[in-house]
């Protein structure tokens, strides 16, 4: 039995101690009694692990090297470059890229990743590689795999059959990209088929939805209507929804009521979409963010995600969710002090809700009976953590350290003060 003392637990001001036994939290509170091992956390902020609910592990580092730059910086050039270059992709290459991306994310405190895996490939190369990694790495990181038809459910010949095959292989989520289909009608029909597949296989839905600046793009409305009819909103996520940030308020206000009724989830990828969107604008330039603040106020679950790491769509990224959070709250004007104090939800609890970790993966959060998974930040409260972009000092999985780092920030500051 192990006891962690002097913990500042995010969202739990009444508890300072954590008791871990057999890989689970056995108690959380004060004065919890004796233990075989006692770890003093010295007042540092403790919270559940970071969650990255939208990442493309099979694409990582594909954008590096001579001739691989996305010259226009647009979504559609990225898709074309990936289509041209994935023809020589091997399972070993996907594994190598994915492992490097996972290492980066885990080193920054992430323990849960939803990754979209391109299945518009007759060999399903990426899905084969990621299914193996999901099992191999389950003691370190939880991988949730989306059967994602990057080149279109209908637009890619045999796309629908490949999505189904990936679900038969064990994909956890069904995905889609209706705005990339060849017509609005094709996009709508793809959503209908995807919802039917989700119901048939009893899996979650995560759609790349309206990832453009067109205020007339309406696939979010269609998706919401379909899952609202089936009472499937809580198991459905609309990712990106960039165009919803560009629509007029009268339309947005109508949709907010429908989103509240359906309980649909949203994922925003602040850094990548700020990079991709607005490329056709002069000024003012749209920044690609959905209505994050308004959706949160509406009662919908909204999470932030990395999306890409040095691929054809985004030349940066390193899996540091604190960087994603910092960019996202600025772009969303989510910077009132009360908002800052709960902003960590956007990369922890909200992402966990989107992935249904509490329901389907044994539990999420620092509570008795749940898996003893948590991280320790180099900060004493949530405000300091967000303002300082605090480093992750330790990541604990099933009560055991994945890694542990020495405190460095205060040492550097103290040396400076000594003159």
PDB file of N, CA and C in Angstrom, residues 18-105:
ATOM      1  N   UNK A  18      -3.708  10.601  -0.689  1.00  0.00           N
ATOM      2  CA  UNK A  18      -4.197   9.604  -1.637  1.00  0.00           C
ATOM      3  C   UNK A  18      -3.611   8.257  -1.244  1.00  0.00           C
ATOM      4  N   UNK A  19      -4.462   7.284  -1.086  1.00  0.00           N
ATOM      5  CA  UNK A  19      -4.023   5.933  -0.732  1.00  0.00           C
ATOM      6  C   UNK A  19      -4.240   5.028  -1.940  1.00  0.00           C
ATOM      7  N   UNK A  20      -3.157   4.289  -2.308  1.00  0.00           N
ATOM      8  CA  UNK A  20      -3.201   3.422  -3.484  1.00  0.00           C
ATOM      9  C   UNK A  20      -2.904   1.986  -3.071  1.00  0.00           C
ATOM     10  N   UNK A  21      -3.755   1.071  -3.561  1.00  0.00           N
ATOM     11  CA  UNK A  21      -3.545  -0.345  -3.269  1.00  0.00           C
ATOM     12  C   UNK A  21      -4.002  -1.169  -4.461  1.00  0.00           C
ATOM     13  N   UNK A  22      -3.146  -2.097  -4.878  1.00  0.00           N
ATOM     14  CA  UNK A  22      -3.454  -2.984  -6.004  1.00  0.00           C
ATOM     15  C   UNK A  22      -3.842  -2.215  -7.262  1.00  0.00           C
ATOM     16  N   UNK A  23      -3.116  -1.112  -7.497  1.00  0.00           N
ATOM     17  CA  UNK A  23      -3.309  -0.345  -8.723  1.00  0.00           C
ATOM     18  C   UNK A  23      -4.516   0.558  -8.753  1.00  0.00           C
ATOM     19  N   UNK A  24      -5.242   0.672  -7.626  1.00  0.00           N
ATOM     20  CA  UNK A  24      -6.423   1.533  -7.581  1.00  0.00           C
ATOM     21  C   UNK A  24      -6.360   2.488  -6.399  1.00  0.00           C
ATOM     22  N   UNK A  25      -7.128   3.565  -6.516  1.00  0.00           N
ATOM     23  CA  UNK A  25      -7.281   4.457  -5.371  1.00  0.00           C
ATOM     24  C   UNK A  25      -8.153   3.744  -4.345  1.00  0.00           C
ATOM     25  N   UNK A  26      -7.601   3.508  -3.155  1.00  0.00           N
ATOM     26  CA  UNK A  26      -8.411   2.870  -2.108  1.00  0.00           C
ATOM     27  C   UNK A  26      -9.063   3.902  -1.207  1.00  0.00           C
ATOM     28  N   UNK A  27      -8.467   5.108  -1.137  1.00  0.00           N
ATOM     29  CA  UNK A  27      -9.071   6.184  -0.344  1.00  0.00           C
ATOM     30  C   UNK A  27      -8.465   7.517  -0.764  1.00  0.00           C
ATOM     31  N   UNK A  28      -9.268   8.573  -0.663  1.00  0.00           N
ATOM     32  CA  UNK A  28      -8.813   9.939  -0.927  1.00  0.00           C
ATOM     33  C   UNK A  28      -9.402  10.815   0.167  1.00  0.00           C
ATOM     34  N   UNK A  29      -8.543  11.543   0.898  1.00  0.00           N
ATOM     35  CA  UNK A  29      -9.047  12.370   1.990  1.00  0.00           C
ATOM     36  C   UNK A  29      -7.929  12.938   2.830  1.00  0.00           C
ATOM     37  N   UNK A  30      -8.108  12.892   4.150  1.00  0.00           N
ATOM     38  CA  UNK A  30      -7.099  13.374   5.098  1.00  0.00           C
ATOM     39  C   UNK A  30      -6.871  12.316   6.171  1.00  0.00           C
ATOM     40  N   UNK A  31      -5.630  12.322   6.711  1.00  0.00           N
ATOM     41  CA  UNK A  31      -5.288  11.419   7.824  1.00  0.00           C
ATOM     42  C   UNK A  31      -5.733   9.985   7.527  1.00  0.00           C
ATOM     43  N   UNK A  32      -5.225   9.442   6.441  1.00  0.00           N
ATOM     44  CA  UNK A  32      -5.675   8.142   5.980  1.00  0.00           C
ATOM     45  C   UNK A  32      -4.964   6.964   6.639  1.00  0.00           C
ATOM     46  N   UNK A  33      -4.083   7.236   7.568  1.00  0.00           N
ATOM     47  CA  UNK A  33      -3.455   6.134   8.291  1.00  0.00           C
ATOM     48  C   UNK A  33      -2.135   5.698   7.690  1.00  0.00           C
ATOM     49  N   UNK A  34      -1.629   4.565   8.176  1.00  0.00           N
ATOM     50  CA  UNK A  34      -0.308   4.091   7.807  1.00  0.00           C
ATOM     51  C   UNK A  34      -0.306   3.448   6.418  1.00  0.00           C
ATOM     52  N   UNK A  35       0.893   3.381   5.824  1.00  0.00           N
ATOM     53  CA  UNK A  35       1.088   2.741   4.524  1.00  0.00           C
ATOM     54  C   UNK A  35       2.505   2.186   4.464  1.00  0.00           C
ATOM     55  N   UNK A  36       2.734   1.271   3.549  1.00  0.00           N
ATOM     56  CA  UNK A  36       4.061   0.686   3.386  1.00  0.00           C
ATOM     57  C   UNK A  36       5.067   1.701   2.864  1.00  0.00           C
ATOM     58  N   UNK A  37       4.569   2.620   2.048  1.00  0.00           N
ATOM     59  CA  UNK A  37       5.424   3.646   1.453  1.00  0.00           C
ATOM     60  C   UNK A  37       4.677   4.966   1.466  1.00  0.00           C
ATOM     61  N   UNK A  38       5.384   6.043   1.832  1.00  0.00           N
ATOM     62  CA  UNK A  38       4.778   7.376   1.882  1.00  0.00           C
ATOM     63  C   UNK A  38       5.555   8.297   0.949  1.00  0.00           C
ATOM     64  N   UNK A  39       4.847   8.979   0.058  1.00  0.00           N
ATOM     65  CA  UNK A  39       5.453   9.910  -0.888  1.00  0.00           C
ATOM     66  C   UNK A  39       4.918  11.301  -0.604  1.00  0.00           C
ATOM     67  N   UNK A  40       5.822  12.230  -0.338  1.00  0.00           N
ATOM     68  CA  UNK A  40       5.445  13.614  -0.046  1.00  0.00           C
ATOM     69  C   UNK A  40       5.416  14.412  -1.342  1.00  0.00           C
ATOM     70  N   UNK A  41       4.241  14.892  -1.727  1.00  0.00           N
ATOM     71  CA  UNK A  41       4.096  15.668  -2.957  1.00  0.00           C
ATOM     72  C   UNK A  41       4.302  17.160  -2.734  1.00  0.00           C
ATOM     73  N   UNK A  42       4.564  17.555  -1.515  1.00  0.00           N
ATOM     74  CA  UNK A  42       4.995  18.926  -1.167  1.00  0.00           C
ATOM     75  C   UNK A  42       4.039  19.999  -1.668  1.00  0.00           C
ATOM     76  N   UNK A  43       2.747  19.711  -1.637  1.00  0.00           N
ATOM     77  CA  UNK A  43       1.754  20.716  -1.997  1.00  0.00           C
ATOM     78  C   UNK A  43       1.538  20.912  -3.478  1.00  0.00           C
ATOM     79  N   UNK A  44       2.162  20.097  -4.309  1.00  0.00           N
ATOM     80  CA  UNK A  44       2.038  20.264  -5.755  1.00  0.00           C
ATOM     81  C   UNK A  44       0.640  19.856  -6.233  1.00  0.00           C
ATOM     82  N   UNK A  45       0.260  20.408  -7.380  1.00  0.00           N
ATOM     83  CA  UNK A  45      -1.054  20.148  -7.962  1.00  0.00           C
ATOM     84  C   UNK A  45      -1.101  18.743  -8.543  1.00  0.00           C
ATOM     85  N   UNK A  46      -2.125  17.997  -8.153  1.00  0.00           N
ATOM     86  CA  UNK A  46      -2.332  16.627  -8.625  1.00  0.00           C
ATOM     87  C   UNK A  46      -3.659  16.581  -9.381  1.00  0.00           C
ATOM     88  N   UNK A  47      -3.656  15.967 -10.533  1.00  0.00           N
ATOM     89  CA  UNK A  47      -4.877  15.875 -11.313  1.00  0.00           C
ATOM     90  C   UNK A  47      -4.868  14.598 -12.143  1.00  0.00           C
ATOM     91  N   UNK A  48      -6.015  14.184 -12.651  1.00  0.00           N
ATOM     92  CA  UNK A  48      -6.042  13.002 -13.512  1.00  0.00           C
ATOM     93  C   UNK A  48      -5.155  13.226 -14.738  1.00  0.00           C
ATOM     94  N   UNK A  49      -4.722  12.171 -15.409  1.00  0.00           N
ATOM     95  CA  UNK A  49      -3.811  12.328 -16.553  1.00  0.00           C
ATOM     96  C   UNK A  49      -4.432  13.157 -17.663  1.00  0.00           C
ATOM     97  N   UNK A  50      -3.552  13.772 -18.450  1.00  0.00           N
ATOM     98  CA  UNK A  50      -4.027  14.489 -19.623  1.00  0.00           C
ATOM     99  C   UNK A  50      -4.635  13.500 -20.623  1.00  0.00           C
ATOM    100  N   UNK A  51      -5.600  14.011 -21.373  1.00  0.00           N
ATOM    101  CA  UNK A  51      -6.288  13.234 -22.404  1.00  0.00           C
ATOM    102  C   UNK A  51      -6.135  13.982 -23.723  1.00  0.00           C
ATOM    103  N   UNK A  52      -5.662  13.283 -24.745  1.00  0.00           N
ATOM    104  CA  UNK A  52      -5.645  13.855 -26.094  1.00  0.00           C
ATOM    105  C   UNK A  52      -6.669  13.088 -26.923  1.00  0.00           C
ATOM    106  N   UNK A  53      -7.865  13.651 -27.103  1.00  0.00           N
ATOM    107  CA  UNK A  53      -8.955  12.917 -27.734  1.00  0.00           C
ATOM    108  C   UNK A  53      -9.015  13.011 -29.256  1.00  0.00           C
ATOM    109  N   UNK A  54      -7.991  13.625 -29.873  1.00  0.00           N
ATOM    110  CA  UNK A  54      -7.988  13.720 -31.336  1.00  0.00           C
ATOM    111  C   UNK A  54      -6.548  13.867 -31.812  1.00  0.00           C
ATOM    112  N   UNK A  55      -6.006  12.767 -32.340  1.00  0.00           N
ATOM    113  CA  UNK A  55      -4.626  12.749 -32.820  1.00  0.00           C
ATOM    114  C   UNK A  55      -4.559  11.807 -34.021  1.00  0.00           C
ATOM    115  N   UNK A  56      -3.587  12.049 -34.899  1.00  0.00           N
ATOM    116  CA  UNK A  56      -3.358  11.175 -36.054  1.00  0.00           C
ATOM    117  C   UNK A  56      -1.973  10.554 -35.911  1.00  0.00           C
ATOM    118  N   UNK A  57      -1.907   9.432 -35.218  1.00  0.00           N
ATOM    119  CA  UNK A  57      -0.620   8.801 -34.942  1.00  0.00           C
ATOM    120  C   UNK A  57       0.022   8.234 -36.199  1.00  0.00           C
ATOM    121  N   UNK A  58      -0.772   7.817 -37.179  1.00  0.00           N
ATOM    122  CA  UNK A  58      -0.177   7.245 -38.392  1.00  0.00           C
ATOM    123  C   UNK A  58       0.430   8.309 -39.298  1.00  0.00           C
ATOM    124  N   UNK A  59       0.131   9.590 -39.048  1.00  0.00           N
ATOM    125  CA  UNK A  59       0.649  10.667 -39.899  1.00  0.00           C
ATOM    126  C   UNK A  59       1.908  11.329 -39.339  1.00  0.00           C
ATOM    127  N   UNK A  60       2.232  11.063 -38.097  1.00  0.00           N
ATOM    128  CA  UNK A  60       3.280  11.817 -37.398  1.00  0.00           C
ATOM    129  C   UNK A  60       4.598  11.823 -38.168  1.00  0.00           C
ATOM    130  N   UNK A  61       5.172  13.014 -38.298  1.00  0.00           N
ATOM    131  CA  UNK A  61       6.451  13.273 -38.972  1.00  0.00           C
ATOM    132  C   UNK A  61       6.393  13.049 -40.480  1.00  0.00           C
ATOM    133  N   UNK A  62       5.197  12.806 -41.029  1.00  0.00           N
ATOM    134  CA  UNK A  62       5.105  12.623 -42.480  1.00  0.00           C
ATOM    135  C   UNK A  62       5.430  13.912 -43.227  1.00  0.00           C
ATOM    136  N   UNK A  63       5.294  15.045 -42.565  1.00  0.00           N
ATOM    137  CA  UNK A  63       5.536  16.320 -43.224  1.00  0.00           C
ATOM    138  C   UNK A  63       6.973  16.783 -43.180  1.00  0.00           C
ATOM    139  N   UNK A  64       7.859  15.976 -42.580  1.00  0.00           N
ATOM    140  CA  UNK A  64       9.269  16.353 -42.508  1.00  0.00           C
ATOM    141  C   UNK A  64      10.013  15.858 -43.744  1.00  0.00           C
ATOM    142  N   UNK A  65      11.123  16.489 -44.032  1.00  0.00           N
ATOM    143  CA  UNK A  65      11.944  16.072 -45.158  1.00  0.00           C
ATOM    144  C   UNK A  65      11.725  16.945 -46.380  1.00  0.00           C
ATOM    145  N   UNK A  66      12.681  16.921 -47.274  1.00  0.00           N
ATOM    146  CA  UNK A  66      12.643  17.757 -48.466  1.00  0.00           C
ATOM    147  C   UNK A  66      11.431  17.432 -49.337  1.00  0.00           C
ATOM    148  N   UNK A  67      10.744  18.485 -49.741  1.00  0.00           N
ATOM    149  CA  UNK A  67       9.605  18.326 -50.633  1.00  0.00           C
ATOM    150  C   UNK A  67       8.304  17.973 -49.956  1.00  0.00           C
ATOM    151  N   UNK A  68       8.294  17.887 -48.630  1.00  0.00           N
ATOM    152  CA  UNK A  68       7.085  17.473 -47.932  1.00  0.00           C
ATOM    153  C   UNK A  68       6.285  18.631 -47.346  1.00  0.00           C
ATOM    154  N   UNK A  69       6.728  19.834 -47.517  1.00  0.00           N
ATOM    155  CA  UNK A  69       6.017  20.969 -46.943  1.00  0.00           C
ATOM    156  C   UNK A  69       4.675  21.193 -47.649  1.00  0.00           C
ATOM    157  N   UNK A  70       3.675  21.545 -46.870  1.00  0.00           N
ATOM    158  CA  UNK A  70       2.369  21.921 -47.398  1.00  0.00           C
ATOM    159  C   UNK A  70       2.468  23.402 -47.771  1.00  0.00           C
ATOM    160  N   UNK A  71       2.658  23.679 -49.060  1.00  0.00           N
ATOM    161  CA  UNK A  71       2.975  25.038 -49.505  1.00  0.00           C
ATOM    162  C   UNK A  71       1.818  26.005 -49.257  1.00  0.00           C
ATOM    163  N   UNK A  72       0.606  25.582 -49.548  1.00  0.00           N
ATOM    164  CA  UNK A  72      -0.553  26.461 -49.378  1.00  0.00           C
ATOM    165  C   UNK A  72      -1.004  26.552 -47.930  1.00  0.00           C
ATOM    166  N   UNK A  73      -0.601  25.566 -47.121  1.00  0.00           N
ATOM    167  CA  UNK A  73      -1.028  25.539 -45.726  1.00  0.00           C
ATOM    168  C   UNK A  73      -2.489  25.187 -45.554  1.00  0.00           C
ATOM    169  N   UNK A  74      -3.089  24.533 -46.547  1.00  0.00           N
ATOM    170  CA  UNK A  74      -4.518  24.237 -46.490  1.00  0.00           C
ATOM    171  C   UNK A  74      -4.777  22.766 -46.179  1.00  0.00           C
ATOM    172  N   UNK A  75      -5.977  22.503 -45.686  1.00  0.00           N
ATOM    173  CA  UNK A  75      -6.414  21.146 -45.408  1.00  0.00           C
ATOM    174  C   UNK A  75      -6.353  20.280 -46.660  1.00  0.00           C
ATOM    175  N   UNK A  76      -6.792  20.813 -47.790  1.00  0.00           N
ATOM    176  CA  UNK A  76      -6.948  20.003 -48.990  1.00  0.00           C
ATOM    177  C   UNK A  76      -5.606  19.652 -49.629  1.00  0.00           C
ATOM    178  N   UNK A  77      -4.633  20.549 -49.552  1.00  0.00           N
ATOM    179  CA  UNK A  77      -3.300  20.171 -50.026  1.00  0.00           C
ATOM    180  C   UNK A  77      -2.712  19.085 -49.128  1.00  0.00           C
ATOM    181  N   UNK A  78      -2.969  19.182 -47.833  1.00  0.00           N
ATOM    182  CA  UNK A  78      -2.488  18.156 -46.913  1.00  0.00           C
ATOM    183  C   UNK A  78      -3.031  16.784 -47.272  1.00  0.00           C
ATOM    184  N   UNK A  79      -4.339  16.714 -47.578  1.00  0.00           N
ATOM    185  CA  UNK A  79      -4.960  15.437 -47.935  1.00  0.00           C
ATOM    186  C   UNK A  79      -4.346  14.889 -49.224  1.00  0.00           C
ATOM    187  N   UNK A  80      -4.124  15.771 -50.201  1.00  0.00           N
ATOM    188  CA  UNK A  80      -3.559  15.317 -51.468  1.00  0.00           C
ATOM    189  C   UNK A  80      -2.137  14.797 -51.296  1.00  0.00           C
ATOM    190  N   UNK A  81      -1.342  15.502 -50.502  1.00  0.00           N
ATOM    191  CA  UNK A  81       0.047  15.063 -50.293  1.00  0.00           C
ATOM    192  C   UNK A  81       0.077  13.720 -49.560  1.00  0.00           C
ATOM    193  N   UNK A  82      -0.792  13.560 -48.583  1.00  0.00           N
ATOM    194  CA  UNK A  82      -0.865  12.284 -47.871  1.00  0.00           C
ATOM    195  C   UNK A  82      -1.296  11.167 -48.823  1.00  0.00           C
ATOM    196  N   UNK A  83      -2.268  11.441 -49.678  1.00  0.00           N
ATOM    197  CA  UNK A  83      -2.746  10.442 -50.622  1.00  0.00           C
ATOM    198  C   UNK A  83      -1.625   9.986 -51.546  1.00  0.00           C
ATOM    199  N   UNK A  84      -0.811  10.923 -51.997  1.00  0.00           N
ATOM    200  CA  UNK A  84       0.279  10.597 -52.917  1.00  0.00           C
ATOM    201  C   UNK A  84       1.372   9.774 -52.230  1.00  0.00           C
ATOM    202  N   UNK A  85       1.642  10.098 -50.985  1.00  0.00           N
ATOM    203  CA  UNK A  85       2.809   9.510 -50.320  1.00  0.00           C
ATOM    204  C   UNK A  85       2.511   8.251 -49.510  1.00  0.00           C
ATOM    205  N   UNK A  86       1.241   8.036 -49.132  1.00  0.00           N
ATOM    206  CA  UNK A  86       0.945   6.867 -48.296  1.00  0.00           C
ATOM    207  C   UNK A  86       0.988   5.559 -49.078  1.00  0.00           C
ATOM    208  N   UNK A  87       1.086   5.656 -50.394  1.00  0.00           N
ATOM    209  CA  UNK A  87       1.100   4.452 -51.218  1.00  0.00           C
ATOM    210  C   UNK A  87       2.298   3.559 -50.907  1.00  0.00           C
ATOM    211  N   UNK A  88       3.366   4.139 -50.395  1.00  0.00           N
ATOM    212  CA  UNK A  88       4.562   3.359 -50.059  1.00  0.00           C
ATOM    213  C   UNK A  88       4.678   3.114 -48.550  1.00  0.00           C
ATOM    214  N   UNK A  89       3.620   3.410 -47.824  1.00  0.00           N
ATOM    215  CA  UNK A  89       3.643   3.274 -46.376  1.00  0.00           C
ATOM    216  C   UNK A  89       3.670   1.800 -45.973  1.00  0.00           C
ATOM    217  N   UNK A  90       4.469   1.490 -44.972  1.00  0.00           N
ATOM    218  CA  UNK A  90       4.532   0.125 -44.452  1.00  0.00           C
ATOM    219  C   UNK A  90       4.048   0.096 -43.008  1.00  0.00           C
ATOM    220  N   UNK A  91       3.668  -1.082 -42.552  1.00  0.00           N
ATOM    221  CA  UNK A  91       3.238  -1.240 -41.174  1.00  0.00           C
ATOM    222  C   UNK A  91       4.355  -0.860 -40.210  1.00  0.00           C
ATOM    223  N   UNK A  92       5.586  -1.202 -40.584  1.00  0.00           N
ATOM    224  CA  UNK A  92       6.735  -0.875 -39.738  1.00  0.00           C
ATOM    225  C   UNK A  92       6.918   0.635 -39.621  1.00  0.00           C
ATOM    226  N   UNK A  93       6.678   1.358 -40.724  1.00  0.00           N
ATOM    227  CA  UNK A  93       6.828   2.815 -40.701  1.00  0.00           C
ATOM    228  C   UNK A  93       5.748   3.447 -39.835  1.00  0.00           C
ATOM    229  N   UNK A  94       4.523   2.967 -39.952  1.00  0.00           N
ATOM    230  CA  UNK A  94       3.445   3.487 -39.101  1.00  0.00           C
ATOM    231  C   UNK A  94       3.784   3.248 -37.640  1.00  0.00           C
ATOM    232  N   UNK A  95       4.249   2.060 -37.325  1.00  0.00           N
ATOM    233  CA  UNK A  95       4.610   1.726 -35.947  1.00  0.00           C
ATOM    234  C   UNK A  95       5.698   2.662 -35.423  1.00  0.00           C
ATOM    235  N   UNK A  96       6.699   2.909 -36.235  1.00  0.00           N
ATOM    236  CA  UNK A  96       7.795   3.787 -35.830  1.00  0.00           C
ATOM    237  C   UNK A  96       7.298   5.204 -35.551  1.00  0.00           C
ATOM    238  N   UNK A  97       6.479   5.722 -36.459  1.00  0.00           N
ATOM    239  CA  UNK A  97       5.943   7.076 -36.284  1.00  0.00           C
ATOM    240  C   UNK A  97       5.032   7.152 -35.059  1.00  0.00           C
ATOM    241  N   UNK A  98       4.143   6.186 -34.944  1.00  0.00           N
ATOM    242  CA  UNK A  98       3.192   6.196 -33.835  1.00  0.00           C
ATOM    243  C   UNK A  98       3.899   6.101 -32.494  1.00  0.00           C
ATOM    244  N   UNK A  99       4.898   5.235 -32.410  1.00  0.00           N
ATOM    245  CA  UNK A  99       5.644   5.094 -31.156  1.00  0.00           C
ATOM    246  C   UNK A  99       6.301   6.410 -30.760  1.00  0.00           C
ATOM    247  N   UNK A 100       6.854   7.110 -31.726  1.00  0.00           N
ATOM    248  CA  UNK A 100       7.495   8.387 -31.402  1.00  0.00           C
ATOM    249  C   UNK A 100       6.465   9.406 -30.925  1.00  0.00           C
ATOM    250  N   UNK A 101       5.310   9.426 -31.566  1.00  0.00           N
ATOM    251  CA  UNK A 101       4.257  10.332 -31.124  1.00  0.00           C
ATOM    252  C   UNK A 101       3.746   9.983 -29.740  1.00  0.00           C
ATOM    253  N   UNK A 102       3.577   8.695 -29.470  1.00  0.00           N
ATOM    254  CA  UNK A 102       3.123   8.259 -28.150  1.00  0.00           C
ATOM    255  C   UNK A 102       4.147   8.614 -27.088  1.00  0.00           C
ATOM    256  N   UNK A 103       5.419   8.406 -27.377  1.00  0.00           N
ATOM    257  CA  UNK A 103       6.480   8.766 -26.417  1.00  0.00           C
ATOM    258  C   UNK A 103       6.396  10.246 -26.061  1.00  0.00           C
ATOM    259  N   UNK A 104       6.212  11.078 -27.086  1.00  0.00           N
ATOM    260  CA  UNK A 104       6.148  12.512 -26.833  1.00  0.00           C
ATOM    261  C   UNK A 104       4.950  12.852 -25.947  1.00  0.00           C
ATOM    262  N   UNK A 105       3.793  12.302 -26.272  1.00  0.00           N
ATOM    263  CA  UNK A 105       2.598  12.619 -25.497  1.00  0.00           C
ATOM    264  C   UNK A 105       2.705  12.079 -24.072  1.00  0.00           C
TER     265      UNK A 105
END
